[in-house]
Coordinates of C-alpha atoms in Angstrom, one line a residue:
Chain A
M1 CA -18.6 37.0 -33.4
A2 CA -17.7 40.2 -35.2
D3 CA -14.2 40.6 -36.6
K4 CA -12.1 43.3 -35.1
V5 CA -9.7 44.7 -37.7
V6 CA -7.2 47.4 -37.1
L7 CA -4.7 48.8 -39.6
L8 CA -1.5 50.5 -38.4
D9 CA -0.5 52.6 -41.4
D10 CA 1.1 55.8 -42.7
Y11 CA -1.0 57.8 -45.1
V12 CA 1.7 58.2 -47.7
S13 CA 3.1 54.7 -47.5
M14 CA 2.6 52.8 -50.8
F15 CA 2.8 49.6 -48.8
G16 CA 0.1 50.7 -46.5
M17 CA -2.1 51.7 -49.5
R18 CA -1.9 48.1 -50.7
A19 CA -3.6 46.9 -47.4
R20 CA -6.2 49.7 -47.7
V21 CA -7.1 48.8 -51.3
A22 CA -7.4 45.1 -50.4
L23 CA -9.6 45.8 -47.4
A24 CA -11.8 48.1 -49.5
E25 CA -12.0 45.6 -52.4
K26 CA -13.3 43.1 -49.9
G27 CA -15.6 45.6 -48.2
V28 CA -14.0 44.9 -44.8
E29 CA -14.7 47.4 -42.1
Y30 CA -11.6 48.4 -40.1
E31 CA -10.2 50.9 -37.7
Y32 CA -7.4 53.0 -39.3
R33 CA -4.6 54.2 -37.0
E34 CA -2.1 56.7 -38.4
E35 CA 1.6 56.1 -37.6
S36 CA 3.4 58.9 -39.4
L37 CA 7.2 59.1 -39.6
Q38 CA 7.1 62.5 -38.1
A39 CA 5.3 61.5 -35.0
G40 CA 7.6 58.5 -34.1
K41 CA 6.6 54.9 -33.6
S42 CA 3.8 54.1 -31.2
P43 CA 4.1 51.4 -28.4
L44 CA 1.4 49.4 -30.2
L45 CA 3.4 49.3 -33.5
L46 CA 6.6 48.3 -31.6
Q47 CA 4.6 45.6 -29.9
M48 CA 2.8 44.3 -33.0
N49 CA 5.8 44.4 -35.3
P50 CA 8.9 44.1 -33.1
V51 CA 11.0 42.6 -35.9
H52 CA 10.8 45.4 -38.4
K53 CA 9.0 48.1 -36.5
Q54 CA 7.3 49.2 -39.7
V55 CA 3.9 49.8 -41.1
P56 CA 1.6 48.5 -42.4
V57 CA 0.5 46.0 -39.7
L58 CA -2.9 44.4 -39.9
I59 CA -4.3 43.4 -36.5
H60 CA -7.1 40.9 -36.9
N61 CA -8.8 39.9 -33.6
G62 CA -5.6 40.8 -31.8
N63 CA -3.3 38.8 -34.2
P64 CA -0.7 41.0 -36.0
I65 CA 0.2 40.4 -39.7
S66 CA 3.1 42.3 -41.2
E67 CA 4.6 42.9 -44.6
S68 CA 2.2 44.3 -47.2
L69 CA 2.1 41.5 -49.7
I70 CA 1.6 39.0 -47.0
I71 CA -1.2 41.1 -45.6
V72 CA -2.9 41.3 -49.0
E73 CA -2.7 37.5 -49.3
Y74 CA -4.1 37.1 -45.8
I75 CA -7.0 39.4 -46.5
D76 CA -7.7 37.4 -49.7
E77 CA -7.7 34.1 -47.8
V78 CA -9.7 35.2 -44.8
W79 CA -12.4 37.0 -46.7
K80 CA -12.4 34.6 -49.5
D81 CA -16.2 34.5 -49.6
K82 CA -16.2 38.2 -50.4
C83 CA -15.8 39.0 -54.1
P84 CA -13.5 39.5 -55.8
D85 CA -10.6 37.0 -55.5
L86 CA -7.4 39.0 -55.6
L87 CA -5.2 36.1 -56.4
P88 CA -6.3 34.0 -59.5
A89 CA -7.4 30.4 -59.0
H90 CA -4.8 28.7 -61.3
P91 CA -1.4 28.0 -59.5
Y92 CA 0.6 29.1 -62.5
Q93 CA -1.2 32.5 -62.6
R94 CA -0.8 32.8 -58.9
A95 CA 3.0 32.2 -59.2
H96 CA 3.1 34.7 -62.0
A97 CA 1.3 37.4 -59.9
R98 CA 3.6 36.7 -56.8
F99 CA 6.7 36.8 -58.9
W100 CA 5.8 40.2 -60.4
A101 CA 4.6 41.7 -57.1
D102 CA 8.0 40.7 -55.6
F103 CA 9.6 42.4 -58.6
V104 CA 7.7 45.6 -57.8
D105 CA 9.2 45.5 -54.3
R106 CA 12.7 44.7 -55.4
K107 CA 13.1 46.9 -58.5
V108 CA 10.4 49.6 -58.6
Y109 CA 10.6 50.5 -55.0
D110 CA 14.4 50.5 -54.8
A111 CA 14.8 52.5 -58.0
G112 CA 12.2 55.0 -56.9
R113 CA 13.9 55.4 -53.5
R114 CA 17.3 56.1 -55.2
L115 CA 16.0 58.5 -57.8
S116 CA 14.2 60.6 -55.2
G117 CA 16.8 60.2 -52.5
T118 CA 19.6 62.5 -51.2
K119 CA 22.6 60.7 -52.7
V120 CA 23.3 62.4 -56.0
E121 CA 25.4 59.6 -57.3
E122 CA 22.4 57.2 -57.1
Q123 CA 19.8 59.5 -58.7
E124 CA 20.6 59.0 -62.4
S125 CA 20.9 55.2 -62.1
G126 CA 17.7 55.2 -60.0
K127 CA 15.8 57.0 -62.8
K128 CA 17.1 54.7 -65.5
D129 CA 16.3 51.6 -63.5
F130 CA 12.9 52.9 -62.5
I131 CA 11.9 53.5 -66.1
A132 CA 13.3 50.1 -67.2
A133 CA 11.3 48.3 -64.4
L134 CA 8.1 50.1 -65.4
K135 CA 8.6 49.2 -69.1
L136 CA 9.0 45.5 -68.1
L137 CA 5.7 45.7 -66.1
E138 CA 4.0 47.5 -69.0
G139 CA 5.1 44.5 -71.2
E140 CA 3.5 42.1 -68.8
L141 CA 0.3 44.1 -68.8
G142 CA 0.1 43.8 -72.6
D143 CA -3.4 44.7 -73.9
N144 CA -5.2 43.5 -70.8
P145 CA -7.3 46.0 -68.8
Y146 CA -5.6 44.8 -65.6
F147 CA -2.6 42.8 -64.6
G148 CA -5.2 40.3 -63.4
G149 CA -6.5 40.1 -66.9
E150 CA -10.2 41.0 -67.1
N151 CA -10.2 41.4 -63.3
F152 CA -8.4 43.8 -60.9
G153 CA -6.1 41.5 -58.9
F154 CA -3.1 41.0 -56.7
L155 CA -0.5 42.5 -58.9
D156 CA -2.7 45.5 -59.6
V157 CA -3.0 46.0 -55.8
A158 CA 0.8 45.7 -55.5
L159 CA 1.6 48.3 -58.1
I160 CA -1.2 50.9 -58.1
P161 CA -0.1 52.7 -54.9
F162 CA 3.2 53.7 -56.6
Y163 CA 1.1 55.8 -59.0
T164 CA 0.6 58.3 -56.3
W165 CA 4.3 58.6 -56.0
F166 CA 4.9 59.1 -59.8
P167 CA 4.5 62.9 -59.7
A168 CA 7.1 63.1 -56.9
F169 CA 9.5 60.8 -58.8
E170 CA 8.9 62.7 -62.0
T171 CA 9.6 66.1 -60.4
C172 CA 12.8 64.7 -58.7
G173 CA 14.0 63.0 -61.9
N174 CA 12.7 65.5 -64.4
F175 CA 10.9 63.0 -66.6
S176 CA 7.4 61.9 -67.6
T177 CA 6.2 58.3 -66.9
E178 CA 3.5 58.7 -69.4
E179 CA 6.0 59.5 -72.1
H180 CA 7.9 56.2 -71.4
C181 CA 5.0 54.0 -70.4
P182 CA 1.6 55.3 -71.8
K183 CA -0.2 52.0 -71.4
L184 CA 0.8 51.8 -67.8
I185 CA -0.6 55.3 -67.2
S186 CA -3.9 54.2 -68.9
W187 CA -4.0 51.2 -66.6
A188 CA -3.4 53.4 -63.6
R189 CA -6.2 55.8 -64.5
R190 CA -8.5 52.8 -65.1
C191 CA -7.7 51.5 -61.6
M192 CA -8.4 55.0 -60.1
E193 CA -12.0 54.7 -61.4
R194 CA -12.5 52.0 -58.8
E195 CA -13.8 53.5 -55.6
S196 CA -11.7 51.0 -53.5
V197 CA -8.6 52.5 -55.1
S198 CA -9.4 56.2 -55.3
K199 CA -10.6 56.3 -51.7
S200 CA -7.5 54.3 -50.5
L201 CA -4.7 56.1 -52.3
A202 CA -2.9 59.1 -50.9
D203 CA -3.1 62.6 -52.5
P204 CA 0.0 62.9 -54.7
K205 CA 0.5 66.4 -53.5
K206 CA 0.9 65.1 -49.9
V207 CA 3.3 62.4 -51.1
Y208 CA 5.4 65.1 -52.8
D209 CA 5.4 67.2 -49.6
F210 CA 6.6 64.1 -47.7
V211 CA 9.4 63.5 -50.2
L212 CA 10.5 67.1 -49.7
F213 CA 10.4 66.7 -45.9
L214 CA 12.6 63.6 -46.2
K215 CA 15.1 65.5 -48.4
K216 CA 15.3 68.3 -45.9
K217 CA 15.6 66.0 -42.9
Y218 CA 18.3 63.7 -44.3
G219 CA 20.4 66.4 -45.9
G220 CA 21.7 66.6 -49.5
Q221 CA 20.6 69.1 -52.1
Chain B
M1 CA -4.7 19.9 -63.8
G2 CA -1.2 19.1 -64.8
S3 CA 0.4 17.4 -61.9
E4 CA 1.3 14.6 -64.3
E5 CA 3.2 16.9 -66.8
E6 CA 7.0 16.7 -67.0
V7 CA 8.9 18.4 -64.2
K8 CA 12.3 19.9 -64.7
V9 CA 14.4 21.9 -62.3
I10 CA 17.3 24.1 -63.5
G11 CA 19.5 24.2 -60.5
S12 CA 22.4 22.8 -58.5
C13 CA 22.9 21.4 -54.9
V14 CA 25.4 24.2 -54.3
S15 CA 22.5 26.7 -54.4
P16 CA 20.4 26.8 -51.2
F17 CA 17.5 28.3 -53.2
A18 CA 17.6 25.3 -55.6
V19 CA 17.9 22.9 -52.7
R20 CA 14.5 24.3 -51.4
T21 CA 12.8 23.1 -54.6
M22 CA 14.4 19.6 -54.4
I23 CA 13.3 19.2 -50.8
A24 CA 9.8 20.3 -51.6
F25 CA 9.5 17.7 -54.5
N26 CA 10.9 15.0 -52.1
I27 CA 8.2 15.9 -49.5
K28 CA 5.6 15.5 -52.2
C29 CA 7.2 12.4 -53.7
V30 CA 7.3 14.0 -57.1
E31 CA 9.9 12.9 -59.6
Y32 CA 11.8 15.7 -61.4
K33 CA 14.7 16.0 -63.8
L34 CA 17.6 18.1 -62.5
I35 CA 19.2 20.1 -65.2
E36 CA 22.6 20.9 -63.6
E37 CA 23.5 24.6 -64.1
N38 CA 27.0 26.1 -63.8
I39 CA 26.4 29.6 -62.4
F40 CA 29.8 30.8 -63.8
N41 CA 28.7 29.9 -67.3
K42 CA 25.0 30.4 -67.6
S43 CA 23.1 28.2 -70.1
A44 CA 20.9 29.5 -72.9
L45 CA 18.0 27.6 -71.3
L46 CA 18.4 29.5 -68.0
L47 CA 18.7 32.9 -69.7
K48 CA 15.5 32.1 -71.7
S49 CA 13.6 30.7 -68.7
N50 CA 14.5 33.5 -66.2
P51 CA 15.3 36.5 -68.3
I52 CA 14.6 38.9 -65.4
Y53 CA 17.1 37.6 -62.8
K54 CA 19.0 35.0 -64.8
K55 CA 19.3 32.9 -61.6
I56 CA 18.6 29.4 -60.4
P57 CA 16.3 27.7 -59.5
V58 CA 13.8 27.7 -62.3
L59 CA 11.1 25.1 -62.2
I60 CA 9.8 24.1 -65.7
H61 CA 6.5 22.4 -65.4
G62 CA 5.3 21.2 -68.8
Q63 CA 6.4 24.3 -70.8
R64 CA 5.8 26.8 -68.0
P65 CA 8.8 28.4 -66.1
I66 CA 8.4 29.4 -62.5
C67 CA 11.1 31.5 -60.9
E68 CA 12.0 32.6 -57.3
S69 CA 12.4 29.8 -54.8
L70 CA 9.6 30.9 -52.4
V71 CA 7.2 31.4 -55.3
I72 CA 8.2 27.9 -56.5
L73 CA 7.6 26.4 -53.0
Q74 CA 4.0 27.8 -53.0
Y75 CA 3.4 26.6 -56.5
I76 CA 4.5 23.1 -55.7
D77 CA 2.3 23.1 -52.6
E78 CA -0.7 24.2 -54.6
V79 CA -0.2 21.9 -57.7
W80 CA 0.5 18.8 -55.7
A81 CA -2.0 19.6 -52.9
S82 CA -2.7 15.9 -52.3
G83 CA 0.8 15.4 -50.9
P84 CA 2.0 16.4 -47.4
P85 CA 1.4 20.1 -47.0
I86 CA 4.3 22.6 -47.0
L87 CA 2.3 25.7 -45.8
P88 CA -0.1 25.5 -42.9
S89 CA -3.8 25.4 -43.8
D90 CA -5.0 28.3 -41.7
P91 CA -4.5 31.9 -43.1
Y92 CA -2.8 33.2 -39.9
G93 CA -0.3 30.3 -39.8
R94 CA 0.4 30.8 -43.5
A95 CA 1.0 34.6 -42.9
I96 CA 3.5 33.8 -40.1
A97 CA 5.3 31.2 -42.2
R98 CA 5.5 33.6 -45.1
F99 CA 6.8 36.3 -42.8
W100 CA 9.7 34.2 -41.4
A101 CA 10.7 32.9 -44.8
A102 CA 10.8 36.4 -46.2
Y103 CA 12.8 37.5 -43.1
I104 CA 15.3 34.7 -43.7
D105 CA 15.8 35.7 -47.4
D106 CA 16.0 39.4 -46.5
K107 CA 18.3 39.2 -43.5
F108 CA 20.0 35.9 -43.1
F109 CA 21.2 35.4 -46.7
A110 CA 22.6 38.9 -46.7
A111 CA 24.4 38.3 -43.4
Q112 CA 26.1 35.1 -44.7
Y113 CA 27.1 36.9 -47.9
A114 CA 28.7 39.6 -45.8
I115 CA 30.8 37.1 -43.8
L116 CA 32.1 35.6 -47.1
K117 CA 32.8 39.0 -48.6
A118 CA 34.7 40.2 -45.5
G119 CA 37.4 37.6 -46.3
G120 CA 40.4 38.3 -44.2
E121 CA 39.2 41.6 -42.8
E122 CA 38.9 40.5 -39.2
G123 CA 36.9 43.5 -38.0
Q124 CA 34.4 43.3 -40.9
K125 CA 34.1 39.5 -40.4
A126 CA 33.4 39.8 -36.7
A127 CA 30.7 42.4 -37.3
A128 CA 29.1 40.2 -40.0
V129 CA 29.2 37.1 -37.8
E130 CA 27.6 39.1 -34.9
E131 CA 24.8 40.2 -37.3
A132 CA 24.2 36.6 -38.4
T133 CA 24.2 35.4 -34.8
Q134 CA 21.6 38.0 -33.8
I135 CA 19.4 36.9 -36.6
L136 CA 19.7 33.3 -35.5
V137 CA 18.8 34.3 -31.9
L138 CA 15.7 35.9 -33.3
L139 CA 14.9 32.8 -35.3
E140 CA 15.4 30.6 -32.2
D141 CA 12.6 32.6 -30.6
A142 CA 10.5 32.2 -33.7
F143 CA 11.2 28.5 -33.6
T144 CA 9.9 28.2 -30.0
K145 CA 6.7 30.0 -31.0
C146 CA 6.1 28.2 -34.3
S147 CA 7.1 24.6 -33.2
K148 CA 5.2 24.6 -29.9
G149 CA 7.5 21.9 -28.6
R150 CA 7.6 19.9 -31.7
K151 CA 10.6 19.0 -33.9
F152 CA 10.1 21.6 -36.7
F153 CA 8.9 25.1 -37.5
G154 CA 6.1 23.3 -39.3
G155 CA 5.3 21.1 -36.3
D156 CA 5.8 17.3 -36.6
R157 CA 6.8 17.6 -40.3
I158 CA 9.1 19.9 -42.2
G159 CA 7.3 22.9 -43.5
Y160 CA 7.8 26.2 -45.4
V161 CA 10.1 27.9 -42.8
D162 CA 12.1 24.7 -42.2
I163 CA 12.8 24.5 -45.9
A164 CA 13.6 28.2 -46.1
L165 CA 16.2 28.1 -43.3
G166 CA 17.3 24.5 -43.5
S167 CA 18.4 24.9 -47.1
F168 CA 21.2 27.1 -45.8
L169 CA 22.6 24.5 -43.4
A170 CA 25.3 23.2 -45.8
W171 CA 26.5 26.7 -46.4
I172 CA 26.5 27.5 -42.6
R173 CA 28.8 24.5 -42.0
V174 CA 31.1 25.6 -44.9
I175 CA 31.3 29.2 -43.7
Q176 CA 32.1 27.9 -40.2
K177 CA 34.9 25.8 -41.5
M178 CA 36.2 28.2 -44.2
C179 CA 36.1 31.4 -42.0
G180 CA 36.9 29.7 -38.6
V181 CA 33.7 31.1 -37.0
S182 CA 30.8 29.7 -35.1
L183 CA 27.3 30.5 -36.5
L184 CA 24.9 27.8 -35.4
D185 CA 26.1 27.7 -31.8
E186 CA 24.8 25.0 -29.4
C187 CA 25.0 27.4 -26.5
K188 CA 23.5 30.5 -28.1
T189 CA 20.8 28.8 -30.1
P190 CA 20.3 25.3 -28.6
M191 CA 16.8 24.7 -30.1
L192 CA 18.0 25.6 -33.6
F193 CA 21.1 23.5 -33.1
Q194 CA 18.9 20.5 -32.4
W195 CA 16.4 21.4 -35.1
A196 CA 19.3 21.4 -37.6
Q197 CA 20.1 17.8 -36.7
H198 CA 16.5 16.7 -37.1
F199 CA 16.2 18.6 -40.4
C200 CA 19.4 17.0 -41.9
A201 CA 18.3 13.6 -40.9
D202 CA 14.9 13.9 -42.6
A203 CA 14.3 11.6 -45.6
A204 CA 13.3 14.5 -47.8
V205 CA 16.6 16.3 -47.1
Q206 CA 19.3 13.6 -46.8
D207 CA 20.4 13.3 -50.4
V208 CA 19.9 16.9 -51.3
L209 CA 22.2 18.9 -49.0
P210 CA 25.7 18.7 -50.2
E211 CA 28.5 17.3 -48.0
T212 CA 30.7 20.0 -46.4
D213 CA 33.9 19.2 -48.2
E214 CA 32.1 19.0 -51.6
L215 CA 30.6 22.4 -51.1
L216 CA 33.8 23.9 -49.6
E217 CA 35.5 23.5 -53.0
F218 CA 32.7 25.3 -54.7
A219 CA 32.6 28.0 -52.0
Q220 CA 36.2 28.8 -52.5
L221 CA 35.6 29.4 -56.2
F222 CA 32.5 31.4 -55.3
V223 CA 34.4 33.7 -53.0
A224 CA 37.2 34.2 -55.5
N225 CA 34.5 35.3 -58.0
L226 CA 32.7 37.7 -55.6
G227 CA 32.0 41.0 -57.2
K228 CA 32.6 39.8 -60.7
P229 CA 29.5 39.6 -63.0
T230 CA 28.3 36.0 -63.6
G231 CA 26.7 36.7 -66.9

């Protein structure tokens, strides 16, 4: 029986991009359905993710899976016969990848949100924390081509969507990520050479437009 | 692979997150050495083993530190795979279990913390209790779907979500006593109320959850130190 895979997503969502990259890496065909913030939440989204009412939601043969990192692990487990493995085989390396992916959610996302948000008092600390978090990640990368070592893996999938948000963050915070974290930018460019990544990630210009839209909608400067 | 290497846990029974690790090792019948940590005076070993968050628990397996309780649970399940499973074997079941454990950490922990922080502010406390109650009502519904009539979220045996939520039961009792509120209410969430009794009676849990009075003493100290940096 053929799999029916639907992804409820928002084009600019870095969390949605994670699911797109994972599906592309595994060569899984799916139906993409846009749920943009501007259009409001569809009845299908509210039905499939009643708890958080957020994208992305992967619907596999009618079964909904929510939360982007959980979706990526699900994709890796279901399509495990399709190369590559996103999570490494060794439990310690798996734990390492999960720890740092969670760090991206807790520290990178939160700092990025603050530095590009409308609360002036949070912007400076957001910028400082954002750069500090990226520096820690750059340290973890070391001299490897990818966070997965020789292979593009789970932590690469978790972080690479944020690269499309860097220009927006840099403009808001008036700084250059490349100046602070040159190795990380090299890593990002290397990831962008993969078709699964370049075809899945949003256009940074559209991301920036979205950030401006949010600023206008939610007030502030 | 290494399931015979030395196992140490930096933690304490006062931490629900550390309790998760201990329950998991009990389920797997794996012996570990508990290195008791005082969170008000953090040890050099903790700071070296978890430099990012400086928090317990930390599992040290051989020489390798593993941090974050849910990451640790999955590690234990994978390394000691021959023992009773903690996560389900099917990918969809695993995704659902991970979802609810993440929800518990994201929402329920914050709600309990808000009750403690409210202190004597009755309005704030009532709002925080209402928030926590609504979360438990949602978890009651999740329990019905996950358990399918059996004793635990994991079915006939304690699993990932049971550990994630059950590790908070000692603190739930303490908050109820300390703040004079009802959280796990037999009328509002009868299935969870019964589940809690089964969970606490389980052999893997019995010696790990602290007694209410023992934890109460620590909780009072914890509340007094809220907002102060713990190093």
